[in-house]
Short mmCIF file of C-alpha atoms in Angstrom, two decimals:
data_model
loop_
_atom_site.label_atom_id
_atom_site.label_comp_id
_atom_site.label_asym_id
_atom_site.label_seq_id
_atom_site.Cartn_x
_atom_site.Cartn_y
_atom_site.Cartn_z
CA UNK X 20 -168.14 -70.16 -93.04
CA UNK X 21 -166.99 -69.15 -96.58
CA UNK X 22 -167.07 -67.08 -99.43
CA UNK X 23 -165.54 -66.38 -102.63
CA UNK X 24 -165.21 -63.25 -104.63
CA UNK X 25 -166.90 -63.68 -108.12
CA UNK X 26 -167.07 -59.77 -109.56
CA UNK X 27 -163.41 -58.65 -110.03
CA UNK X 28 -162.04 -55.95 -112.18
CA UNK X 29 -158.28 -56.36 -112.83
CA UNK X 30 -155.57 -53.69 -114.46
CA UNK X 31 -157.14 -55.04 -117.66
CA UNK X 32 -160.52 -53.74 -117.10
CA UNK X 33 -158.55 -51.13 -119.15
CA UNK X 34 -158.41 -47.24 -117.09
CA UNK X 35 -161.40 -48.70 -115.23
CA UNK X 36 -160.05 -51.18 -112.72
CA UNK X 37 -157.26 -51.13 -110.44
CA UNK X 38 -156.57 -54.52 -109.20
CA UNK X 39 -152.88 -55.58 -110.01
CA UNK X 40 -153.54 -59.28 -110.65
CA UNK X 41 -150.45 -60.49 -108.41
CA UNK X 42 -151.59 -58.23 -105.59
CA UNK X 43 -155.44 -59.37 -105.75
CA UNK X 44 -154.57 -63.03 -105.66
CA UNK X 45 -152.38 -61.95 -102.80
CA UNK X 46 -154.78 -60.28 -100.89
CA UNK X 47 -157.32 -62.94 -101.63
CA UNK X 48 -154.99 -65.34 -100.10
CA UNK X 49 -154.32 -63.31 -97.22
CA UNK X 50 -158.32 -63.02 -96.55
CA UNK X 51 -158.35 -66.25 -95.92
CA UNK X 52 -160.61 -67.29 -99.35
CA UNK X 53 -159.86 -70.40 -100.92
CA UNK X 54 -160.72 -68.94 -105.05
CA UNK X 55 -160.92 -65.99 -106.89
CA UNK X 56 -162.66 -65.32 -110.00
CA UNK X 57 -161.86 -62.41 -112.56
CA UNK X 58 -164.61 -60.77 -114.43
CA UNK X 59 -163.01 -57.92 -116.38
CA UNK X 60 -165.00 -55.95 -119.04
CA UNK X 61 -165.61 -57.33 -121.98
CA UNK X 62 -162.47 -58.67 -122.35
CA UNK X 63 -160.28 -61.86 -121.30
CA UNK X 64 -156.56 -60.41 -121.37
CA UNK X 65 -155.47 -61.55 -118.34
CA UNK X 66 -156.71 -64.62 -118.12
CA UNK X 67 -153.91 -66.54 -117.96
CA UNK X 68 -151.79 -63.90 -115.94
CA UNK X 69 -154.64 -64.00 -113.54
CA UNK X 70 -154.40 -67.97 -113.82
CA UNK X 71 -151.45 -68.03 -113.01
CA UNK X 72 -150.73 -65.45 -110.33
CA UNK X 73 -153.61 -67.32 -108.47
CA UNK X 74 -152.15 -70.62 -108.63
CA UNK X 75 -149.16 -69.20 -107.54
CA UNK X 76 -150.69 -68.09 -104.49
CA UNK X 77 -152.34 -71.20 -103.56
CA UNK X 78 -155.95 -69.89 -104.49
CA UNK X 79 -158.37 -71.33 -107.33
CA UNK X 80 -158.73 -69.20 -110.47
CA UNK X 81 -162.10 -68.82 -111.88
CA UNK X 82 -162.04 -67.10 -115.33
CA UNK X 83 -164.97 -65.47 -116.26
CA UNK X 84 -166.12 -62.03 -117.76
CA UNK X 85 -168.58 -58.96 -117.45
CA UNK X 86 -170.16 -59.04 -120.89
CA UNK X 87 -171.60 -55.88 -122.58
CA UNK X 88 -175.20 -56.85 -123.62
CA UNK X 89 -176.81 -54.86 -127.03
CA UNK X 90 -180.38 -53.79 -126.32
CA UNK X 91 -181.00 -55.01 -129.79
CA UNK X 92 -178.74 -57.05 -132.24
CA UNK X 93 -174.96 -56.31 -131.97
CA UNK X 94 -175.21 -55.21 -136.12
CA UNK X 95 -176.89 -52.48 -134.69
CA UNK X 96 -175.50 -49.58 -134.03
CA UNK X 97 -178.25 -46.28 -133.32
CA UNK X 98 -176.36 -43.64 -130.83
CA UNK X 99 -178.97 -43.43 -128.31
CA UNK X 100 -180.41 -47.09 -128.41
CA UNK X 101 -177.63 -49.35 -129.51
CA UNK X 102 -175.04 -47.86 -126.85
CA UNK X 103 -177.07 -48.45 -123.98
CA UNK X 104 -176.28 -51.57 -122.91
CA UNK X 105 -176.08 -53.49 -119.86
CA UNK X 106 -173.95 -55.96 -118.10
CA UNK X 107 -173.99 -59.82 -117.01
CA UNK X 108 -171.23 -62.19 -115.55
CA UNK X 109 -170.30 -65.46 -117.09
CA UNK X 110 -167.80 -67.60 -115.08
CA UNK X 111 -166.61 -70.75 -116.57
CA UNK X 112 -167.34 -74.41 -115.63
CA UNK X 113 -165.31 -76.47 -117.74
CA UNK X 114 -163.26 -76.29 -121.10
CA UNK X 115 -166.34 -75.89 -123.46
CA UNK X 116 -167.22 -73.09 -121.07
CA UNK X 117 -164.30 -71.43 -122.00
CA UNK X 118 -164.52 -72.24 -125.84
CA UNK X 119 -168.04 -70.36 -125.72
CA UNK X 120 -166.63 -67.44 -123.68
CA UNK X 121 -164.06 -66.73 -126.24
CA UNK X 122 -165.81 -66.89 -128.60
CA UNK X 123 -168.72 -64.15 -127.12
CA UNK X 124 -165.47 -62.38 -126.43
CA UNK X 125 -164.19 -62.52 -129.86
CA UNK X 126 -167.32 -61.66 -131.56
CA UNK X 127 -167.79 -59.00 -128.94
CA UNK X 128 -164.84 -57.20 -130.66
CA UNK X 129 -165.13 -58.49 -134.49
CA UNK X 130 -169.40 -58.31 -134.70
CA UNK X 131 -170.55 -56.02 -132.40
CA UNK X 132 -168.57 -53.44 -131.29
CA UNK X 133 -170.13 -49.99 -131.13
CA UNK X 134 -168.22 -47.42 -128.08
CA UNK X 135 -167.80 -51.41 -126.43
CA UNK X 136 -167.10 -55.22 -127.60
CA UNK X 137 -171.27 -56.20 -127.62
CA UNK X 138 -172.76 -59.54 -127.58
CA UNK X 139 -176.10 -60.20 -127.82
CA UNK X 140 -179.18 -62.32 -127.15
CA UNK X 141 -178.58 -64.51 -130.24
CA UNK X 142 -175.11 -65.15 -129.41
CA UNK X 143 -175.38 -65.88 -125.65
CA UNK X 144 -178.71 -68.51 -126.75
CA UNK X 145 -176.12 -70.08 -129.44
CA UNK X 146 -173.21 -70.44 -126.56
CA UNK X 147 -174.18 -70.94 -123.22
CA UNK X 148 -173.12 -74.34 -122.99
CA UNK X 149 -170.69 -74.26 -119.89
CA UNK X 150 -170.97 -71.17 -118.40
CA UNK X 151 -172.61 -70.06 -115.16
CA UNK X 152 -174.34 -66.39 -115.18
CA UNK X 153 -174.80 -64.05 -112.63
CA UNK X 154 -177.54 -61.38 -113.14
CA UNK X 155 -174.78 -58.27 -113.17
CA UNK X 156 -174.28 -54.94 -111.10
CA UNK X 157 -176.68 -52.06 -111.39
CA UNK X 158 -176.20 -51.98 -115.13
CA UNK X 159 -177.46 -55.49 -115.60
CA UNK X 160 -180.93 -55.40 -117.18
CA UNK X 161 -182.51 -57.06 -114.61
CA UNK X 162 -181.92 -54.58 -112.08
CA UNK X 163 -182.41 -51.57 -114.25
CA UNK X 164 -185.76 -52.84 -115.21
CA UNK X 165 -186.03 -53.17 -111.78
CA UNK X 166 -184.89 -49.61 -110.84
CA UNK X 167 -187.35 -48.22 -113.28
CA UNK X 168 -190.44 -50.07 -111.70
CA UNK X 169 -191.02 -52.69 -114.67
CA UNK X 170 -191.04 -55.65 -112.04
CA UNK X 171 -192.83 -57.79 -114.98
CA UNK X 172 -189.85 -57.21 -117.61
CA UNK X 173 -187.12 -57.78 -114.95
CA UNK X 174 -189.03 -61.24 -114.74
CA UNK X 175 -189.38 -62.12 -118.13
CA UNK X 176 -185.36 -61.56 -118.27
CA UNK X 177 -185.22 -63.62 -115.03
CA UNK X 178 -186.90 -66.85 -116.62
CA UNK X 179 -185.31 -66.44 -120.01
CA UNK X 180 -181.82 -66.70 -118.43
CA UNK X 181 -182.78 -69.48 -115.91
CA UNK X 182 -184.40 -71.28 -118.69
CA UNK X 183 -180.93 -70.79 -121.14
CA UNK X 184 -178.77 -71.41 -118.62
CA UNK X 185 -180.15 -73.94 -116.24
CA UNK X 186 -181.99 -74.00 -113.23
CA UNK X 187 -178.46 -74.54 -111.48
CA UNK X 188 -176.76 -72.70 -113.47
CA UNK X 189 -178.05 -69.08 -112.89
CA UNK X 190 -177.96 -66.21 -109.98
CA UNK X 191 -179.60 -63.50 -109.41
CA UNK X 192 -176.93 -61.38 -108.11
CA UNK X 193 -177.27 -58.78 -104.95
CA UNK X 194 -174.60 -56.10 -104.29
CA UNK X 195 -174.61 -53.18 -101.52
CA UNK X 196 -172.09 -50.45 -102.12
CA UNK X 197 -173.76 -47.86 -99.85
CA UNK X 198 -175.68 -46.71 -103.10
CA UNK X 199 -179.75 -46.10 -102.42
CA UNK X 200 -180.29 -47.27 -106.15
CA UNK X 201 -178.60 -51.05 -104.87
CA UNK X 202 -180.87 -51.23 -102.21
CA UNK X 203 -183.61 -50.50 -104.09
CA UNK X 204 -182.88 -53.26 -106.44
CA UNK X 205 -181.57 -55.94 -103.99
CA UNK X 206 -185.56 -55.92 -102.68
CA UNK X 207 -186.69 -56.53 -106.10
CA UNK X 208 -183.92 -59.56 -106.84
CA UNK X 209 -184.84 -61.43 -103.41
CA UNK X 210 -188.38 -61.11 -104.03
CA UNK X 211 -187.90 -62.66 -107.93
CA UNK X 212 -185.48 -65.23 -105.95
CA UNK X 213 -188.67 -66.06 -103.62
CA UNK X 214 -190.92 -65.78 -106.54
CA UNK X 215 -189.00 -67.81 -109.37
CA UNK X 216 -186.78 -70.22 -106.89
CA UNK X 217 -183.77 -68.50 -108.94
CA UNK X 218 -180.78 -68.90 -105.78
CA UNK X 219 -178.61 -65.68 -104.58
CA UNK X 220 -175.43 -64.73 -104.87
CA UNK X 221 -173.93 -61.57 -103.02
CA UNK X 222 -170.59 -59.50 -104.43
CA UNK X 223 -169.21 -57.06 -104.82
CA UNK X 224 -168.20 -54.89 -107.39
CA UNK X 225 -163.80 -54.88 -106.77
CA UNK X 226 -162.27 -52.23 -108.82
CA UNK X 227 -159.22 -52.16 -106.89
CA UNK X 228 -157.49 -54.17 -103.96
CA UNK X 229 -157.97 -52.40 -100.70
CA UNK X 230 -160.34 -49.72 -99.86
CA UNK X 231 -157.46 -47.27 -99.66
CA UNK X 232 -156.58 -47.99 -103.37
CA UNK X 233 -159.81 -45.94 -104.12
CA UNK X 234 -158.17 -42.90 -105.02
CA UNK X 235 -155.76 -44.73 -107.46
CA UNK X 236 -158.80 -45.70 -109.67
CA UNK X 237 -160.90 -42.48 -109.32
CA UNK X 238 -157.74 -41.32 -111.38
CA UNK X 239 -157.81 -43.97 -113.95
CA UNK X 240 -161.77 -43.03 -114.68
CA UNK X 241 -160.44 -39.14 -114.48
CA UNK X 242 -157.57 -40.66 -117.18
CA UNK X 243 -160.61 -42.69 -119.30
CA UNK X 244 -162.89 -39.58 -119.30
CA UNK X 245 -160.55 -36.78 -119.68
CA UNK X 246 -161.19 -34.81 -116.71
CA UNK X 247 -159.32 -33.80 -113.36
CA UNK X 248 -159.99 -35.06 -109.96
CA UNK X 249 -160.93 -31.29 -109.16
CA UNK X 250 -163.57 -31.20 -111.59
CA UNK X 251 -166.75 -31.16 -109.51
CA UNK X 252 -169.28 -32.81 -112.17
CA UNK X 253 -167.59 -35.56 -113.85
CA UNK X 254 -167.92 -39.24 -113.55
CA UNK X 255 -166.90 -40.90 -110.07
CA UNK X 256 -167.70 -43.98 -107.63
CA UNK X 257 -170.08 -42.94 -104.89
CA UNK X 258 -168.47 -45.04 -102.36
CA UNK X 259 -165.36 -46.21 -101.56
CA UNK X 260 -166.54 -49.88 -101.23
CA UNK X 261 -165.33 -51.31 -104.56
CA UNK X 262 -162.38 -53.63 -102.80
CA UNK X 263 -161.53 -56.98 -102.26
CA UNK X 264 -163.91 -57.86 -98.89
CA UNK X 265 -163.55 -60.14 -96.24
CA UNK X 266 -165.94 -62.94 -95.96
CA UNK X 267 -167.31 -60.86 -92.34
CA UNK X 268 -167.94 -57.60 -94.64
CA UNK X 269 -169.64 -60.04 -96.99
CA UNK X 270 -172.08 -61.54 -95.00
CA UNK X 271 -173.21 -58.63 -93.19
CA UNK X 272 -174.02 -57.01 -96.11
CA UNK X 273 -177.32 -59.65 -96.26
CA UNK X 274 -177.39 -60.97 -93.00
CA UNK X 275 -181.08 -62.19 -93.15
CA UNK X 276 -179.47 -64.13 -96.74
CA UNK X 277 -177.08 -66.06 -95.99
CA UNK X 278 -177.13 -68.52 -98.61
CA UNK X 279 -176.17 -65.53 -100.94
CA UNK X 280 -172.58 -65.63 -99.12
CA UNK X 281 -172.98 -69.96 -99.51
CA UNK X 282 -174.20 -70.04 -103.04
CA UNK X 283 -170.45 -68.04 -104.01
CA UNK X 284 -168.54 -71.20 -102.96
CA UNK X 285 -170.96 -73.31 -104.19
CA UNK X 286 -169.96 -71.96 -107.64
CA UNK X 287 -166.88 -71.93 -107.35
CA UNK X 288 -166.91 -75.51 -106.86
CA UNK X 289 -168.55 -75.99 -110.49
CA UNK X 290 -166.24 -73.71 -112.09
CA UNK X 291 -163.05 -76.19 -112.59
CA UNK X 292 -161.82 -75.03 -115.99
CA UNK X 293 -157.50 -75.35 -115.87
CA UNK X 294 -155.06 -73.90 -118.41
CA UNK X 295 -152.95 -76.51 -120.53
CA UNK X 296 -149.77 -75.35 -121.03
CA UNK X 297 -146.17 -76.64 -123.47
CA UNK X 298 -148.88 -77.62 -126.02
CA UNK X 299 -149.99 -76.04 -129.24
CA UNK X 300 -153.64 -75.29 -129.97
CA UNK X 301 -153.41 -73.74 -133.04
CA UNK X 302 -156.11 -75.37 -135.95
CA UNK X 303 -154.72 -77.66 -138.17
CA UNK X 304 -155.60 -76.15 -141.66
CA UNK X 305 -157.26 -78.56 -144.21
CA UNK X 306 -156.05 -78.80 -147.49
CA UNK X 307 -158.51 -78.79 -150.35
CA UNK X 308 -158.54 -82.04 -152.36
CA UNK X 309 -155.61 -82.79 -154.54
CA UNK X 310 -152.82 -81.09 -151.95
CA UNK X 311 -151.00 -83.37 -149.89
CA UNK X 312 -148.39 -80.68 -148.43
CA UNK X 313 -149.31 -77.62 -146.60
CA UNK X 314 -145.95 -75.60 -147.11
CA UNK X 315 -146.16 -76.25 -150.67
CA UNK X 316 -149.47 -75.08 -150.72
CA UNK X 317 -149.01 -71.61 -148.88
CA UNK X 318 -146.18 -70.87 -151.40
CA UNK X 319 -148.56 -71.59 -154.24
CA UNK X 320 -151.07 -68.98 -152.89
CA UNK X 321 -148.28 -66.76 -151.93
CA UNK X 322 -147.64 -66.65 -155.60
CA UNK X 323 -150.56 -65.87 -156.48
CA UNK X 324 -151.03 -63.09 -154.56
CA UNK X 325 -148.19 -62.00 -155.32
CA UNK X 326 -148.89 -62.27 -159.05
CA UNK X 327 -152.13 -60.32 -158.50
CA UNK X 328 -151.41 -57.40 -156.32
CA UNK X 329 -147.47 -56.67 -156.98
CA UNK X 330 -147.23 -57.78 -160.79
CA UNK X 331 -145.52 -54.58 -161.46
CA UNK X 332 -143.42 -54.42 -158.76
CA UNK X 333 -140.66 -57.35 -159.13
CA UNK X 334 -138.62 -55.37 -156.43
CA UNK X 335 -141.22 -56.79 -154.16
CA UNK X 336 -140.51 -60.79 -154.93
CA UNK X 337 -137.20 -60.27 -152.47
CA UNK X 338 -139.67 -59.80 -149.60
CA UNK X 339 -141.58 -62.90 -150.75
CA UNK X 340 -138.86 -64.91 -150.44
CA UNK X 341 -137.47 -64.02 -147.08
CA UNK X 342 -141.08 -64.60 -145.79
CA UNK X 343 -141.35 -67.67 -148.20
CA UNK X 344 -138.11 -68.86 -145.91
CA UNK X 345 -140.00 -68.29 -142.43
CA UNK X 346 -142.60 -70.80 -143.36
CA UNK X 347 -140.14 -73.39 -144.43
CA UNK X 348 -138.15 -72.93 -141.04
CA UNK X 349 -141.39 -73.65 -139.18
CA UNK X 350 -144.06 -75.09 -141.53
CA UNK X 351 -142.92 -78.68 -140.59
CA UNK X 352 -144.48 -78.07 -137.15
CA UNK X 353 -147.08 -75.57 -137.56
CA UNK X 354 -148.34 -75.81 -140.60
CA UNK X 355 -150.42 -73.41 -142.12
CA UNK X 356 -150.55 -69.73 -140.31
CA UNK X 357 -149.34 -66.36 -140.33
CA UNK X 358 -146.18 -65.38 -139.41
CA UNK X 359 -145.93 -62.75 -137.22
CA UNK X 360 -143.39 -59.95 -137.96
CA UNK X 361 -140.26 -60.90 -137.68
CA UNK X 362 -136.71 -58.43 -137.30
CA UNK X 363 -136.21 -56.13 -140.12
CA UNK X 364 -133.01 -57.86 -142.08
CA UNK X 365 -130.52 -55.32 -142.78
CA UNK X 366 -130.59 -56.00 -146.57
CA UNK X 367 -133.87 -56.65 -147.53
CA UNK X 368 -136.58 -54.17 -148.58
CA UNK X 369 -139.07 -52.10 -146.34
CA UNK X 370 -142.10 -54.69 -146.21
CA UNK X 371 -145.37 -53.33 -145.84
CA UNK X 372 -146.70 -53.75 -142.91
CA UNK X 373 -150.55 -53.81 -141.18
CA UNK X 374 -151.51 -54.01 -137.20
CA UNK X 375 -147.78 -55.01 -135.91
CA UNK X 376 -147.61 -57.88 -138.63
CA UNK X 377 -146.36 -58.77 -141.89
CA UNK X 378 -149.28 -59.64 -144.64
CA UNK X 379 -148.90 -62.73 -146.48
CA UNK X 380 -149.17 -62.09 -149.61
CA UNK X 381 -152.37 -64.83 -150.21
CA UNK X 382 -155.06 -64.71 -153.55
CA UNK X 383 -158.18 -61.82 -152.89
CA UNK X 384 -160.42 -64.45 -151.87
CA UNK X 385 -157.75 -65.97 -149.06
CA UNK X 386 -158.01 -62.77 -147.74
CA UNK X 387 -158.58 -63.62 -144.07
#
């Protein structure tokens, strides 16, 4: 027997979850289970802190994330439509599974986010490639269409997402927390497994390591929603169940399923994606026609800029030319790119600065 804990919400499911990454890749370890995958909200942080703490341990990392899904497009943003969304996993397979998660990530954060980083239908059709979904927690849509009674649109959801992602490639995903509204669901999911030949594949929901770490996060969501532990009304877990389970625990939550408990190694198998480190990745910038040397060519558009947003200000050129002196140190290896901010030199003018780095000083139309 196996199993493998696919739903995990580490420190950077930010004032949410409560699992210190070295300490869940411990515990994992110490259960006995062979990988680990981390699914924080709509974010990928700690992916390679994760990565690494697991590997350190001896246990396979699986990097994935709990997506925020728009109801509608991720442009739109109607309080009291566009911030109801719901949730799915995405684990990755391989490398281009992690290209596509970044970038649903990214956009998350630079296209759609409203209260959350959203993603939406479009994207996830456009970037699939790679990934392996689960159907999601109670907020999923599939099982709040199911919770509501609309058994016809939690299918229609069902066959879209097996038909995007492959046939092997998607779960429908059963939890039990001790919460009447899981049950509920969990009957609907097995019978669309039954009905759809869509496999299982039970988890559960880790916000924090142990079941005794429960009171740590009920004070990060008392932290995240401004309210006391006192207060009688606010926002809390039901159960204490949210922790890192043994494979035992596991199974008996589905007994009569046991290919739920199977079906998590079975992806874990798939998901080999591995971290190359001591080597850049950054883009190699191409040069329009006619430039042969990419310093040469940022200090061209640096004068430019500079020519068009600081013409009256020839205090300013000092600045220019400390910067200008960065890119020479480094430009020989890394070509085109920003520099981040570097330590204020004692003699040199106060540089304006924007979001913890210093603006190069490029043409209007450079301006990203």
């Amino acid at each position: 027997m196996s199993f493998v804990h696919l739903h995990v919400h580490t420190e950077f499911s930010l004032l949410d979850g409560a699992c210190r990454i070295d300490e869940v890749a411990q515990r994992a370890k110490a259960l006995g289970q062979t990988a680990l995958a981390v699914t924080d909200h709509g974010v990928m942080y700690g992916a390679v802190a994760f990565y690494k703490a697991c590997k350190a341990a001896g246990v396979k990392p699986i990097i994935g994330c709990e997506v925020y899904v728009a109801p509608r497009s991720r442009t739109q943003k109607e309080h009291g439509i566009d911030n109801n969304y719901s949730h799915l996993i995405l684990l990755c397979q391989n490398e281009t599974g992690y290209h596509n998660l970044c970038y649903l990530v990214s956009a998350g954060f630079t296209e759609g986010f409203y209260i959350r980083p959203r993603i939406d239908w479009e994207l996830l059709h456009a970037h699939s490639e790679g990934l392996i979904c689960l159907s999601g927690c109670l907020a999923g849509e599939i099982p709040q269409a199911l919770l509501h009674g609309d058994y016809e649109a939690a299918k229609a959801r069902a066959l879209e997402l097996k038909a995007l992602f492959g046939a092997e490639n998607f779960y429908l995903e059963i939890q039990d927390h001790g919460i009447r509204e899981e049950k509920q669901t969990a009957q609907g999911l097995i019978r669309l497994s039954k009905e759809l030949n869509i496999p299982l594949a039970v988890t559960n929901d880790a916000h924090y390591t142990e079941q005794k770490d429960a009171y740590y996060q009920d004070v990060l969501l008392c932290i995240q929603t401004g309210k006391t532990v006192d207060e009688p009304n606010r926002m809390r877990f039901e159960t204490q169940e949210f922790y890192l389970k043994d494979e035992q625990q596991m199974r008996a939550l589905f007994p009569d399923y046991p290919e739920a408990a199977d079906n998590t190694v079975k992806i874990a198998e798939r998901c080999n994606f591995d971290f190359e480190f001591g080597h850049y990745h950054l883009p190699r910038f191409q040069l329009p026609e006619g430039e042969t040397d990419s310093y040469a060519y940022l200090e061209k558009l640096c004068e430019q800029g500079f020519a068009e947003r600081f013409a009256s200000r020839p205090e300013v050129h000092r600045q220019l030319e400390y910067e200008d002196g960065l890119c020479g140190l480094f430009s020989h290896r890394l070509g085109f790119y920003r520099i981040r901010q570097a330590k204020r030199h004692p003699r040199r003018p106060r540089a304006r600065q924007r979001g913890g780095q210093r603006c190069v000083l490029l043409p209007a139309h450079h301006g990203r």
